[in-house]
Short mmCIF file of C-alpha atoms in Angstrom, two decimals:
data_model
loop_
_atom_site.label_atom_id
_atom_site.label_comp_id
_atom_site.label_asym_id
_atom_site.label_seq_id
_atom_site.Cartn_x
_atom_site.Cartn_y
_atom_site.Cartn_z
CA MET V 1259 -27.47 66.81 110.28
CA LEU V 1260 -28.68 69.98 112.05
CA ILE V 1261 -25.18 70.95 112.89
CA PHE V 1262 -23.96 70.26 109.45
CA LEU V 1263 -26.67 72.77 108.03
CA GLN V 1264 -26.13 75.38 110.62
CA PHE V 1265 -22.49 75.46 109.36
CA GLY V 1266 -23.69 75.93 105.68
CA GLY V 1267 -23.50 72.37 104.52
CA LEU V 1268 -20.55 71.08 102.20
CA LYS V 1269 -18.11 73.92 101.48
CA GLY V 1270 -15.65 72.47 99.02
CA GLY V 1271 -16.13 68.88 99.09
CA LEU V 1272 -15.57 66.81 102.32
CA LEU V 1273 -16.97 63.87 100.49
CA ASP V 1274 -14.26 61.55 99.60
CA ALA V 1275 -14.29 57.76 99.15
CA LYS V 1276 -11.79 55.81 100.87
CA ILE V 1277 -11.44 51.97 100.58
CA ARG V 1278 -11.94 50.89 104.14
CA ARG V 1279 -12.42 47.11 103.53
CA ASN V 1280 -10.78 44.39 101.54
CA SER V 1281 -13.25 44.53 98.47
CA THR V 1282 -12.20 46.50 95.74
CA ASP V 1283 -14.86 45.05 93.26
CA LYS V 1284 -16.43 47.76 91.18
CA GLU V 1285 -19.94 46.70 91.94
CA ASP V 1286 -19.32 46.86 95.53
CA LEU V 1287 -17.84 50.26 95.49
CA PHE V 1288 -20.66 51.36 93.27
CA HIS V 1289 -23.34 50.07 95.73
CA ALA V 1290 -21.39 51.58 98.82
CA HIS V 1291 -21.30 54.97 97.03
CA ILE V 1292 -24.97 54.90 96.27
CA GLY V 1293 -25.75 53.85 99.71
CA GLY V 1294 -23.93 56.41 101.42
CA ALA V 1295 -25.46 59.17 99.05
CA ASP V 1296 -29.09 57.64 99.72
CA THR V 1297 -28.41 57.94 103.52
CA PHE V 1298 -27.13 61.45 103.21
CA ALA V 1299 -30.17 62.46 101.06
CA ARG V 1300 -32.68 60.84 103.53
CA ALA V 1301 -31.09 62.47 106.64
CA LEU V 1302 -31.36 65.77 104.73
CA ILE V 1303 -34.77 65.45 103.83
CA ALA V 1304 -35.71 64.34 107.44
CA THR V 1305 -33.89 67.36 108.88
CA GLU V 1306 -35.69 69.85 106.54
CA LYS V 1307 -39.19 68.30 107.67
CA TYR V 1308 -38.11 68.71 110.99
CA LEU V 1309 -36.87 72.21 110.94
CA LYS V 1310 -40.31 73.09 109.12
CA PHE V 1311 -42.05 71.58 111.88
CA ILE V 1312 -40.29 73.36 114.79
CA LEU V 1313 -41.01 76.71 112.88
CA PHE V 1314 -44.63 75.89 112.46
CA ARG V 1315 -44.98 75.07 116.25
CA ALA V 1316 -43.09 78.30 117.05
CA GLU V 1317 -45.50 80.34 114.90
CA ARG V 1318 -48.47 78.60 116.42
CA ILE V 1319 -47.26 79.23 120.09
CA SER V 1320 -46.38 82.90 119.23
CA ILE V 1321 -49.90 83.78 118.05
#
């Protein structure tokens, strides 16, 4: 996620949905998309907290 943010995040998409399993049930696809979006959001939040912590430590050390 750090590298993803360094390159500016999503530029023009890159989030496509390909069926990679046998189930084409609408409910399964719905849950798969929600799960993927939730995982992405949680990783983004965790990365933001990490970056804030690193900046905080750098400021404390430089004082």
